[in-house]
CSV table of C-alpha atoms and ligand atoms in Angstrom, one decimal:
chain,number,residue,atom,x,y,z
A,1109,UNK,CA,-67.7,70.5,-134.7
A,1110,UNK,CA,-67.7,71.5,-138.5
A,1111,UNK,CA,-69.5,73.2,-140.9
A,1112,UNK,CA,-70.5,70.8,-143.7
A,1113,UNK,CA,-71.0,71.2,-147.6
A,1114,UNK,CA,-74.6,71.1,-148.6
A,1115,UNK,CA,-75.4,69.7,-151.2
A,1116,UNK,CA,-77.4,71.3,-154.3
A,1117,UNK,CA,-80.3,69.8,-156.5
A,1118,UNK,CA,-78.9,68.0,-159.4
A,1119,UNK,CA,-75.8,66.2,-157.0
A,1120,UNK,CA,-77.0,62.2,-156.9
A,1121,UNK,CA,-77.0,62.4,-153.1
A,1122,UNK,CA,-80.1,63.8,-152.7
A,1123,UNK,CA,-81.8,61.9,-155.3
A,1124,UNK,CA,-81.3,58.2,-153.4
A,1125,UNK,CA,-83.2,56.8,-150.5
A,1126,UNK,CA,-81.5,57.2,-147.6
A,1127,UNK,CA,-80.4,54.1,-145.0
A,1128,UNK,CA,-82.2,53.5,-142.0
A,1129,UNK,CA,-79.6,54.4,-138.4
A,1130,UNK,CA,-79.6,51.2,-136.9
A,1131,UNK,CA,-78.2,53.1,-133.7
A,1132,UNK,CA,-79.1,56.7,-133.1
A,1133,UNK,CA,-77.3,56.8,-129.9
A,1134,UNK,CA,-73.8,56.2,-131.7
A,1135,UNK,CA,-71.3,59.1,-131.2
A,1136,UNK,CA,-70.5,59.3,-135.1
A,1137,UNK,CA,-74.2,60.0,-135.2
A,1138,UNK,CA,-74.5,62.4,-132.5
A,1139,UNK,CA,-71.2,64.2,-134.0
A,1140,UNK,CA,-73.2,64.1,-137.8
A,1141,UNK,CA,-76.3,65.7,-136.0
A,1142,UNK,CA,-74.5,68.7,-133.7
A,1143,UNK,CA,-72.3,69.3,-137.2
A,1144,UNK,CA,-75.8,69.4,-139.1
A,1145,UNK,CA,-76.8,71.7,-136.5
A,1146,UNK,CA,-74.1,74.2,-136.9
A,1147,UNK,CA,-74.3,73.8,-140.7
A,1148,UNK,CA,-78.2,74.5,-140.3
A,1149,UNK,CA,-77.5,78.1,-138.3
A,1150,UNK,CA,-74.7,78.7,-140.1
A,1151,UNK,CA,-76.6,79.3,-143.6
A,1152,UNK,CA,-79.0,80.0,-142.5
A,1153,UNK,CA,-82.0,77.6,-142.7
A,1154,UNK,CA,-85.0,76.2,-140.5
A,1155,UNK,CA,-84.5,72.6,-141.3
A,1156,UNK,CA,-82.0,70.4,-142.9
A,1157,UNK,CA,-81.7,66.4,-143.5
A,1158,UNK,CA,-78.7,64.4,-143.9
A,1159,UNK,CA,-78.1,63.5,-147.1
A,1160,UNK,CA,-78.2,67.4,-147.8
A,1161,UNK,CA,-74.3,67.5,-146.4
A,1162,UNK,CA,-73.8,64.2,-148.4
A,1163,UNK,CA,-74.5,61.5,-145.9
A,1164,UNK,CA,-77.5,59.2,-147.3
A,1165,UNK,CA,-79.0,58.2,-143.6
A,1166,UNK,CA,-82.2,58.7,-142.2
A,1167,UNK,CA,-81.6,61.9,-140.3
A,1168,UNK,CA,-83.4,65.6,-140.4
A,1169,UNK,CA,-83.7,68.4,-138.2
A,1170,UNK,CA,-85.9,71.1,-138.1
A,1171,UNK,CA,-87.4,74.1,-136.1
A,1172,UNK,CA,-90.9,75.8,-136.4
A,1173,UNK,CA,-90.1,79.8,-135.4
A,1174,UNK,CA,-92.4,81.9,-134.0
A,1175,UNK,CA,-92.7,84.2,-137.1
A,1176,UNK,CA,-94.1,81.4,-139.1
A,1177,UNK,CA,-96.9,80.6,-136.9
A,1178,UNK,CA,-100.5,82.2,-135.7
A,1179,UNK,CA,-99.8,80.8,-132.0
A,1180,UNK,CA,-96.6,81.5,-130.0
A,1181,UNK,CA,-97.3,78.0,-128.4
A,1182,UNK,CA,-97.2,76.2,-132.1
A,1183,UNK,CA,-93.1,77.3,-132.1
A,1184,UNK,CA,-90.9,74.3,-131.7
A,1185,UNK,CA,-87.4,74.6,-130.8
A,1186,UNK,CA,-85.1,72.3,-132.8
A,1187,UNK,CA,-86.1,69.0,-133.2
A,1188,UNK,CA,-83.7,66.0,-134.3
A,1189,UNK,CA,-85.7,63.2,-135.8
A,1190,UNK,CA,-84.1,59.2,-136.3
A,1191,UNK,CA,-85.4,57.3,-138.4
A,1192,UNK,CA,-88.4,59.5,-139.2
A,1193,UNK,CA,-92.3,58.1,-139.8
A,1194,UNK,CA,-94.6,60.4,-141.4
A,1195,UNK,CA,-98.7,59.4,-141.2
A,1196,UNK,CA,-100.9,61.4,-143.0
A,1197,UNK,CA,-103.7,61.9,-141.2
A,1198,UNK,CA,-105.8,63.7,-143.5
A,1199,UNK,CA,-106.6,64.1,-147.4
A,1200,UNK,CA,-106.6,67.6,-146.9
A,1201,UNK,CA,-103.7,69.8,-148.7
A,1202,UNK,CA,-102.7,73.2,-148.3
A,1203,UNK,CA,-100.6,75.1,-150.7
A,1204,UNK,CA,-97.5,77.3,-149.1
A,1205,UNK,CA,-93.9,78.7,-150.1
A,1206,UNK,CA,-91.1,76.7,-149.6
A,1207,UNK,CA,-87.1,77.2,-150.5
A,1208,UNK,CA,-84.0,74.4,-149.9
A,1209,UNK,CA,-80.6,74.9,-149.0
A,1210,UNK,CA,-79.9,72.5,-151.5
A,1211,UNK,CA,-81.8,74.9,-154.2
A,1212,UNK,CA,-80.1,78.3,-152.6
A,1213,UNK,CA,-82.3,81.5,-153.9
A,1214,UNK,CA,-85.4,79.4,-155.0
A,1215,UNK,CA,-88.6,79.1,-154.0
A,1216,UNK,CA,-92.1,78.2,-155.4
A,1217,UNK,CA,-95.3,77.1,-153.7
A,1218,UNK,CA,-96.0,73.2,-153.1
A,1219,UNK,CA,-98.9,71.6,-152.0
A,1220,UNK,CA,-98.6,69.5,-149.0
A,1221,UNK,CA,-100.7,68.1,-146.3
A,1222,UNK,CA,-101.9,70.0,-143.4
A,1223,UNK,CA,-102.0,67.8,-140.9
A,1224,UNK,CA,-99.7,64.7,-140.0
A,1225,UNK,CA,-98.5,62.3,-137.1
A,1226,UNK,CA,-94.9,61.4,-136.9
A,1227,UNK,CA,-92.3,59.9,-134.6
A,1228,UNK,CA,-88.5,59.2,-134.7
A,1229,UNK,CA,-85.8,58.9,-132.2
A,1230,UNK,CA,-83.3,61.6,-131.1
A,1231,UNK,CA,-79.8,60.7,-130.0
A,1232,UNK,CA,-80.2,59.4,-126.9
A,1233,UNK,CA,-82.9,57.2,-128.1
A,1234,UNK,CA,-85.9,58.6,-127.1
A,1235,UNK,CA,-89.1,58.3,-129.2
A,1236,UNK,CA,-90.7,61.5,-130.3
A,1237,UNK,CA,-94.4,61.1,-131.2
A,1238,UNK,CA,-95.8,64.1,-132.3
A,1239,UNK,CA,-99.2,65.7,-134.2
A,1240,UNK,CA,-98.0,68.4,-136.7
A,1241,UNK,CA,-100.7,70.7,-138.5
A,1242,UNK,CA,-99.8,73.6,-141.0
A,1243,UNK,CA,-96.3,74.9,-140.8
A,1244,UNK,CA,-95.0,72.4,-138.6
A,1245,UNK,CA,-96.1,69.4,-140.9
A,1246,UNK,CA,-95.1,71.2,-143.7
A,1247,UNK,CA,-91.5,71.4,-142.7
A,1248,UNK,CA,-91.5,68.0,-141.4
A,1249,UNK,CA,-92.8,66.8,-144.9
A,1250,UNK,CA,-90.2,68.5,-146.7
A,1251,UNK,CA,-87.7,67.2,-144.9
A,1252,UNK,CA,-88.8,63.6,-144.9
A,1253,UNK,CA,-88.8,64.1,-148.7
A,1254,UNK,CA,-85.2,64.5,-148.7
A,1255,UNK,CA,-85.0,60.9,-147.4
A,1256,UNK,CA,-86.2,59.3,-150.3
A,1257,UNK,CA,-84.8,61.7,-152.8
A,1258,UNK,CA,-87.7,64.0,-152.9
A,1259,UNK,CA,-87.4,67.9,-153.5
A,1260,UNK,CA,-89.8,70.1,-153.2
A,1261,UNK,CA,-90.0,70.9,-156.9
A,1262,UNK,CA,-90.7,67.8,-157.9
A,1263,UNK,CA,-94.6,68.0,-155.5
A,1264,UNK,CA,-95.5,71.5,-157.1
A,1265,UNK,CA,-98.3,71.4,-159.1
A,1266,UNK,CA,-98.0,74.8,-160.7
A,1267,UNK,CA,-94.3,75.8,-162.1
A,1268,UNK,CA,-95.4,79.0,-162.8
A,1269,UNK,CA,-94.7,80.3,-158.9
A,1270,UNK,CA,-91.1,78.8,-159.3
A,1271,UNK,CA,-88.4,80.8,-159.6
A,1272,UNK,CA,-85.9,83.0,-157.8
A,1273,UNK,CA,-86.7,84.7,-155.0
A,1274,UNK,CA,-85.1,87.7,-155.5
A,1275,UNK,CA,-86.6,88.2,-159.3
A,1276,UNK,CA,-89.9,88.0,-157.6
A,1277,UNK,CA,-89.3,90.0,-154.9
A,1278,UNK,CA,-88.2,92.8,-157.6
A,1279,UNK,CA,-91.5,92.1,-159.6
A,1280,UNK,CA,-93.6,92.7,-156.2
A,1281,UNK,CA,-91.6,95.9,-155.3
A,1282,UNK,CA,-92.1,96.9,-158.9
A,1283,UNK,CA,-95.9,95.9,-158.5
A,1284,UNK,CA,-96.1,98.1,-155.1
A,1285,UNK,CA,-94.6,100.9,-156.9
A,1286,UNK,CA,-96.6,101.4,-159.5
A,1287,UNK,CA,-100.2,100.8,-157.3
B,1807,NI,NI1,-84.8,71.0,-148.3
């Protein structure tokens, strides 16, 4: 059990395609995904995919919490997904803010779409087939991205809401202020 170095935009690893696990059962793999976990809690984030602590296989985990959705039913507990399959299953967008571990203090709004189907395998080799809408797909989209050297910055389609989070928080406590 470790905590692992994440890696931070502009480090090669997370701008390759990562490999496929040709056995998602193996115990190197299920020793990768409890150290991801730990990494994951320990920074703390909602989702996280391997080649973020610098190993280049197809591998991302991910929660949905309560806070960020209407439903308490649409929370997920934390989902390891193998050799993840995203299908988009409409042309329909939505825009929402997203930050990265691997961009710490950033954030900026990105479109994505709002609802998917997906499957994988977790370590013991079961499928997971899943429908995803809003938040859930988001996150699940982001962290597919990872896979093939995708970050979020790179699907915004207006740079103007990037930035740092705490520069904008100052500007909307400024902004509350003064109204
Ligand atoms: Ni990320």
């Amino acid at each position: 059990m470790g905590i692992l170095k994440i890696a931070r935009m502009g480090h090669p690893v997370l701008s390759g395609s990562s490999k496929k696990v040709e056995d998602p059962t193996a115990p190197e793999i299920k020793k990768l995904v409890s150290d991801m976990v730990e990494t994951m809690e320990d920074a703390p984030g909602i989702g996280l995919a391997a080649p973020q602590v610098h190993q280049p296989l197809r591998i991302v985990i991910f929660k949905v919490p309560e806070l960020r959705v209407l439903e308490k039913k649409q929370a997920l507990p934390l989902t390891v997904l193998i050799n993840p399959v995203i299908e988009v299953l409409t042309e329909d967008t939505e825009k929402g803010i997203e930050g990265c571990l691997s961009l710490p203090g950033m954030s900026g709004v990105v479109p994505r779409f709002s609802h998917i189907g997906y499957h994988g395998f977790d370590t013991n080799g079961k499928k997971i087939e899943r429908e995803a809408r809003d938040f859930h797909a988001r996150v699940v989209q982001h962290e597919c991205d990872h896979l093939d050297g995708v970050l979020y910055p790179m699907r915004m389609t207006d740079l103007s809401s990037f930035g740092f989070v705490e520069e904008m928080e100052k500007q909307n406590q400024n902004r509350t202020m003064k109204e």
